[in-house]
PDB file of C-alpha atoms in Angstrom:
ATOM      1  CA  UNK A1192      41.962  73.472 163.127  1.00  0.00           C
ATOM      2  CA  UNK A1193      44.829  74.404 165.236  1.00  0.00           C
ATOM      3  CA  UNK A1194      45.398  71.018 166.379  1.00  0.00           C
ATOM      4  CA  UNK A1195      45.424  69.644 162.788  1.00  0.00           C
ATOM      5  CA  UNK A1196      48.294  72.030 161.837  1.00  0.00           C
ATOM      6  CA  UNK A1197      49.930  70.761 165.001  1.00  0.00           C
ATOM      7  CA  UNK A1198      49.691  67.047 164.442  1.00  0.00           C
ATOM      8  CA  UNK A1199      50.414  67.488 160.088  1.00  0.00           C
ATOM      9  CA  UNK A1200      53.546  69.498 161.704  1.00  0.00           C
ATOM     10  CA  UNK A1201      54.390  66.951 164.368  1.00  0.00           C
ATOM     11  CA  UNK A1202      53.992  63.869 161.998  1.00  0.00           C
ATOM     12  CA  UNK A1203      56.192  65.072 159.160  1.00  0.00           C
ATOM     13  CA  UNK A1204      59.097  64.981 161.668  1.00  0.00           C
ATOM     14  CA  UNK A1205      60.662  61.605 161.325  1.00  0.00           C
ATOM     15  CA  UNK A1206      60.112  63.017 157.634  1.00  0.00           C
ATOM     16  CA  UNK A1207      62.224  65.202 157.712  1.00  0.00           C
ATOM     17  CA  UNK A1208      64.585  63.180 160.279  1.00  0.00           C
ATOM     18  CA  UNK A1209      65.192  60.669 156.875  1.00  0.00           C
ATOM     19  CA  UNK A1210      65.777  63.190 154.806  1.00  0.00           C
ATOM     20  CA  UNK A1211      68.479  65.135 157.147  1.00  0.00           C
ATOM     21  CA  UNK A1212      70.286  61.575 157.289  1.00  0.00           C
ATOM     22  CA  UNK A1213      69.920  60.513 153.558  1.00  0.00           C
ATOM     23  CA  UNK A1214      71.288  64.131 152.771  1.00  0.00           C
ATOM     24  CA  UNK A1215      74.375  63.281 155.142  1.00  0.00           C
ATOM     25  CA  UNK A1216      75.034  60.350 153.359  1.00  0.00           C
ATOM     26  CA  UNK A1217      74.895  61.565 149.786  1.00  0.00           C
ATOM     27  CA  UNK A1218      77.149  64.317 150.696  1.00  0.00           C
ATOM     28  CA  UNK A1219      79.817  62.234 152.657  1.00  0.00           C
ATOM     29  CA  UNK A1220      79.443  59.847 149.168  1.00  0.00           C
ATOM     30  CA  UNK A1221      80.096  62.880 147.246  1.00  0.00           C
ATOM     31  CA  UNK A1222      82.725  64.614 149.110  1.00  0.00           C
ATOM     32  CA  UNK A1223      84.527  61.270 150.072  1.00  0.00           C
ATOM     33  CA  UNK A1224      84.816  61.447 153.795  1.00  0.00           C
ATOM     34  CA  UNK A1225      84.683  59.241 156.281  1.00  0.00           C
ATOM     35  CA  UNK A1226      81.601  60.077 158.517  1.00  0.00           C
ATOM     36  CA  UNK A1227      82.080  61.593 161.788  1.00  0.00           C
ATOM     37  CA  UNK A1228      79.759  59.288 163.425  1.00  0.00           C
ATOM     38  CA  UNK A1229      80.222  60.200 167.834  1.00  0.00           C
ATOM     39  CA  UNK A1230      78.715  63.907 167.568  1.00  0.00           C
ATOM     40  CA  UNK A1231      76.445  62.468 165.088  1.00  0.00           C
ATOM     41  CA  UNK A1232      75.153  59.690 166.459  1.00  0.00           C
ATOM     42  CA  UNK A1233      74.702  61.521 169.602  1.00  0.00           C
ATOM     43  CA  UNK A1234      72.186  64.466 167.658  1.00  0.00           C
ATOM     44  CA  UNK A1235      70.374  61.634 166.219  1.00  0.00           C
ATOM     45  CA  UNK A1236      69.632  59.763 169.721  1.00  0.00           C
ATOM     46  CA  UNK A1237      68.364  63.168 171.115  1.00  0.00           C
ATOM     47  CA  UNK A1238      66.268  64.055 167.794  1.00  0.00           C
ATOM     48  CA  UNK A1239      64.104  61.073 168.401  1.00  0.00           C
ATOM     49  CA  UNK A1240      63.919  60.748 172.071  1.00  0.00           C
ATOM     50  CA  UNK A1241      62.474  64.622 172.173  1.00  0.00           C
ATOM     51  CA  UNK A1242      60.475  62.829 169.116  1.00  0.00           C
ATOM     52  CA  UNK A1243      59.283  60.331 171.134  1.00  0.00           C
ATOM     53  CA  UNK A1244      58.962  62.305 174.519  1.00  0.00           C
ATOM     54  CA  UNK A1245      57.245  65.527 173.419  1.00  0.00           C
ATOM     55  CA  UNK A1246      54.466  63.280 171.420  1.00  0.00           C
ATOM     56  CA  UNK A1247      54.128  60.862 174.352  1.00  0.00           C
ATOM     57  CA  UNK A1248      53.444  63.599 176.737  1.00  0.00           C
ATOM     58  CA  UNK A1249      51.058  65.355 174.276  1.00  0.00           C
ATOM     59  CA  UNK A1250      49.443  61.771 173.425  1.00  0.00           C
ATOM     60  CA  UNK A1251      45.816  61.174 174.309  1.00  0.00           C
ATOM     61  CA  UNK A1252      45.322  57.413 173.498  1.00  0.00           C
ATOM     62  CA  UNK A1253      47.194  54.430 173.034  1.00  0.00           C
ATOM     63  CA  UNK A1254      46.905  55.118 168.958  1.00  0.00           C
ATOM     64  CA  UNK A1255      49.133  57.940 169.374  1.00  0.00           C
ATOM     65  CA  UNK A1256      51.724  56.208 171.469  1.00  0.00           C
ATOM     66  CA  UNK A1257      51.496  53.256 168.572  1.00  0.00           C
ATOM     67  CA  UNK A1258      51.839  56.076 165.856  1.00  0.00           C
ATOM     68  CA  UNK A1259      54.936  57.719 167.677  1.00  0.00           C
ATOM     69  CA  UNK A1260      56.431  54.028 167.689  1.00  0.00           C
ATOM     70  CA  UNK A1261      55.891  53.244 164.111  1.00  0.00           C
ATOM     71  CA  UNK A1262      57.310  56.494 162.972  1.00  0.00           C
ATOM     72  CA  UNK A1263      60.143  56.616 164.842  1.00  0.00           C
ATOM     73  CA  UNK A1264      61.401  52.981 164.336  1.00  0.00           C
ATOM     74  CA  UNK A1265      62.772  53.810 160.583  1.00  0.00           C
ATOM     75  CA  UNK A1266      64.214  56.733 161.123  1.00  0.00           C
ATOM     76  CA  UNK A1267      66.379  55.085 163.824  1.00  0.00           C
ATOM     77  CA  UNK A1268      66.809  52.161 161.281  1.00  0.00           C
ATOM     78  CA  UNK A1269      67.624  54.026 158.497  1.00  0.00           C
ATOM     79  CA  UNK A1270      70.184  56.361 160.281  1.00  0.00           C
ATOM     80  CA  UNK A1271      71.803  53.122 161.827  1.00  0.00           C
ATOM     81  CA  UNK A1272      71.864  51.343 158.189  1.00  0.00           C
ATOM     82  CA  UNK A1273      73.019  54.580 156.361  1.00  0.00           C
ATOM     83  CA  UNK A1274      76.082  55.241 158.900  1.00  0.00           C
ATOM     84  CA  UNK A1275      76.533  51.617 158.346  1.00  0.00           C
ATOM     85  CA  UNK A1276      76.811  51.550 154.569  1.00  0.00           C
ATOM     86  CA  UNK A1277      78.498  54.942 154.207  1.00  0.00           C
ATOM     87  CA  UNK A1278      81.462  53.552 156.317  1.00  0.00           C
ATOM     88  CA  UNK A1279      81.453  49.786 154.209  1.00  0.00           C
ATOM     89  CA  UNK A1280      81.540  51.819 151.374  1.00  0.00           C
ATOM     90  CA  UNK A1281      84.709  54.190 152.161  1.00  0.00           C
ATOM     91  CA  UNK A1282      86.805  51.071 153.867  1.00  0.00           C
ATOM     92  CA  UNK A1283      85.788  49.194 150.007  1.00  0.00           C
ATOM     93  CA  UNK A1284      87.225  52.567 148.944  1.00  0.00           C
ATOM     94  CA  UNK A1285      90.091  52.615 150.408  1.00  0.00           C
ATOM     95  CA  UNK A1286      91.202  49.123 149.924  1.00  0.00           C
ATOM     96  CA  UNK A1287      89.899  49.095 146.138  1.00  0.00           C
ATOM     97  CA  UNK A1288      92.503  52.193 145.908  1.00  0.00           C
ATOM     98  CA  UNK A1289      95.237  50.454 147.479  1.00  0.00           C
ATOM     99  CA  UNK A1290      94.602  47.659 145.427  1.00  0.00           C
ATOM    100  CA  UNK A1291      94.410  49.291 141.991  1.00  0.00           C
ATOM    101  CA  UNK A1292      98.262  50.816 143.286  1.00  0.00           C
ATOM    102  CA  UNK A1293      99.680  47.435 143.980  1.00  0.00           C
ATOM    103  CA  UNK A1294      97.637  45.802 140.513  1.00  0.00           C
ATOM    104  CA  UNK A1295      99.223  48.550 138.251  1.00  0.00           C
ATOM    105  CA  UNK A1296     102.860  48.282 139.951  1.00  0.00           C
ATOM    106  CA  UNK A1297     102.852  44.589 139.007  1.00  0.00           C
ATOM    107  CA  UNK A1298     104.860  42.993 136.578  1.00  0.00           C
ATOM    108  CA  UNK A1299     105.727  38.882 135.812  1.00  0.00           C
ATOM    109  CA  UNK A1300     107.527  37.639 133.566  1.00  0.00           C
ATOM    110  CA  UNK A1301     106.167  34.344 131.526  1.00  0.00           C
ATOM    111  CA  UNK A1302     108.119  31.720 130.033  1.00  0.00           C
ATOM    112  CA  UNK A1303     106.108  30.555 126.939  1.00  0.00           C
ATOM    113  CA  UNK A1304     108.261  28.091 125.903  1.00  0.00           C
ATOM    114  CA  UNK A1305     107.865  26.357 129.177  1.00  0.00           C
ATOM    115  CA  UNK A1306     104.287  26.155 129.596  1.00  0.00           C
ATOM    116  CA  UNK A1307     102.952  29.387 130.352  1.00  0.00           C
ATOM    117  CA  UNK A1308     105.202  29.042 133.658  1.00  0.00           C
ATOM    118  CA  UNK A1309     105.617  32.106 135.880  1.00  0.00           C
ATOM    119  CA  UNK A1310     109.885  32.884 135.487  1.00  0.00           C
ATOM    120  CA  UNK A1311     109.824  35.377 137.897  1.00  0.00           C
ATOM    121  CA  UNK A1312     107.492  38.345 139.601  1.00  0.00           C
ATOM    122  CA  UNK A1313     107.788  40.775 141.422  1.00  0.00           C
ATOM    123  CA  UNK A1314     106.931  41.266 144.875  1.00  0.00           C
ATOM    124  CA  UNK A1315     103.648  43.094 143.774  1.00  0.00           C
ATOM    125  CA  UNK A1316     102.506  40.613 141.894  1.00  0.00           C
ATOM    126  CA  UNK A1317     102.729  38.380 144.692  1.00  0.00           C
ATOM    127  CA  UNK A1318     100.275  40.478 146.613  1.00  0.00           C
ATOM    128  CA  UNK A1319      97.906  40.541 144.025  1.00  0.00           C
ATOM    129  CA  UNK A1320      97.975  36.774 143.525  1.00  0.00           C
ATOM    130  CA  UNK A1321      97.817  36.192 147.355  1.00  0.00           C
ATOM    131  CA  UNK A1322     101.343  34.325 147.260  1.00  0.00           C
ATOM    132  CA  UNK A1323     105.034  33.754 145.827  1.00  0.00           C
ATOM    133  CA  UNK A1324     104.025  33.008 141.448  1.00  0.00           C
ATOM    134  CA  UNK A1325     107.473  32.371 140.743  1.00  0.00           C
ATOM    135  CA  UNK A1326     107.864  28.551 139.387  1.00  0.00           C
ATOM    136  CA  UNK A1327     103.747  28.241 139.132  1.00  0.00           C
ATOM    137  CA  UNK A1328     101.905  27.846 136.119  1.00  0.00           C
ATOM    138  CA  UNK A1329      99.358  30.677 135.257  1.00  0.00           C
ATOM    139  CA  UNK A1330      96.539  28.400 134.673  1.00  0.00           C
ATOM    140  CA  UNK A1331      96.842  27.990 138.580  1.00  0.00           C
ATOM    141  CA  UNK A1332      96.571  31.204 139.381  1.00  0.00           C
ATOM    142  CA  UNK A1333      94.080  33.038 137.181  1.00  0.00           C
ATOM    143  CA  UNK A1334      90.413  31.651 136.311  1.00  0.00           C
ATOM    144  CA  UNK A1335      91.034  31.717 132.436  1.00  0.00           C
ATOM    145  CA  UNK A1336      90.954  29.389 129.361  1.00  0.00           C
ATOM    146  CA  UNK A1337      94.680  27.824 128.307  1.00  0.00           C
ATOM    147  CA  UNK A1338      93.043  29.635 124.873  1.00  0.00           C
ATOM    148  CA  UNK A1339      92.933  32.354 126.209  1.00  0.00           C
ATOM    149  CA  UNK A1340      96.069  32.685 128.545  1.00  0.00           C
ATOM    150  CA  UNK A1341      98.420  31.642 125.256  1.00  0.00           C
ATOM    151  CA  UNK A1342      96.550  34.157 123.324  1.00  0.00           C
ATOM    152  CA  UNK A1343      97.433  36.456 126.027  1.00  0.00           C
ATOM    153  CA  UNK A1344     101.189  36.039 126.155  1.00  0.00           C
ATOM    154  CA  UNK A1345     101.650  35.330 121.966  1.00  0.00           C
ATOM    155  CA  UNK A1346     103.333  38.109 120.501  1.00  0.00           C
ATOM    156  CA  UNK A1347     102.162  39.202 117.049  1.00  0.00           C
ATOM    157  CA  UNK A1348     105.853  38.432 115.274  1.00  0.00           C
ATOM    158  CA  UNK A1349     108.529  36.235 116.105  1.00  0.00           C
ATOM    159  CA  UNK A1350     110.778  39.034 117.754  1.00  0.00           C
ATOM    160  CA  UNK A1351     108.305  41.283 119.809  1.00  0.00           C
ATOM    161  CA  UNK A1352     108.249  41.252 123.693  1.00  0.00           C
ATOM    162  CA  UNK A1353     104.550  40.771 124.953  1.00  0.00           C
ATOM    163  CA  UNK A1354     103.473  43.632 127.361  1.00  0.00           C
ATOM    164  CA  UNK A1355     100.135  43.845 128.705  1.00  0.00           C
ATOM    165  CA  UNK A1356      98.511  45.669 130.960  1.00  0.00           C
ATOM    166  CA  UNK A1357      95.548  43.721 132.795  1.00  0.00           C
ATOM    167  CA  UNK A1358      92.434  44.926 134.082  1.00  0.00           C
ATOM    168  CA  UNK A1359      91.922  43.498 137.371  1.00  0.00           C
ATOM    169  CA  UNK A1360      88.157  42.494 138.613  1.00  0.00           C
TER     170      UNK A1360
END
């Protein structure tokens, strides 16, 4: 019975191993920091090497070996997929925030007389469009219905300026 005890103990270990990494990746999601990934990466390669040492000298068959293998194979993959996908998401992060700064500091003007032609932008609005949008149509930059673009710049009188603000995708 002692040896049961032993072996439910010793089996839940990659278990727990999951958990401990899935833990550190919620909480460097919540808290919004970039993981530290040397000292960590470092615990996690001793974690299952004594894993895979202490139950290979305690083994008694090749099942056990095979068991020890098959246990600790995701908890290396999912520690080297989670660091993976916790640092994609805070550089997507980072350049979604530095994005949305540049988007909302944007302005163009349009001349609607002239064909929905870009008059003249601004040096943000070049970034966001990935080049100079003075002289250029706006059909040819953005993915949207001549409908929709002249709907876009119409004012709703005669004498208003058009301002909008656009929500960028």
């Amino acid at each position: 019975e002692d040896q049961m005890h032993r072996v439910r103990i010793f089996s839940s270990v990659p278990v727990v191993l999951m958990a401990k990494q899935l833990g550190r990746a919620v909480v460097g999601l919540v808290v919004d920091t970039k993981p530290q990934q040397l000292w960590y990466n470092r615990l996690n390669v001793v974690q299952v090497f004594l894993f895979v040492v202490i139950g290979g000298l305690n083994a008694m068959n090749v099942g056990e070996i095979w068991f020890l293998i098959y246990c600790s194979t995701p908890v290396v993959m999912s520690w080297l997929l989670l660091d993976y996908l916790l640092s994609r998401v805070h550089s997507l992060l980072r350049a979604n925030e530095q994005l949305m700064k540049t988007a909302f500091a944007a302005s163009v003007w349009i001349d609607v007389a002239n064909g929905l032609h870009v008059s003249e932008s601004n040096r943000d609005f070049d970034t966001v469009v990935d080049g100079n949008a003075s002289g250029l149509k706006l059909s040819a930059i953005f993915a949207a219905s001549a409908q929709h673009l002249e709907q876009l710049c119409s004012p709703s009188s005669a004498n208003d300026r058009v301002i909008r603000r656009l929500k960028t995708d």
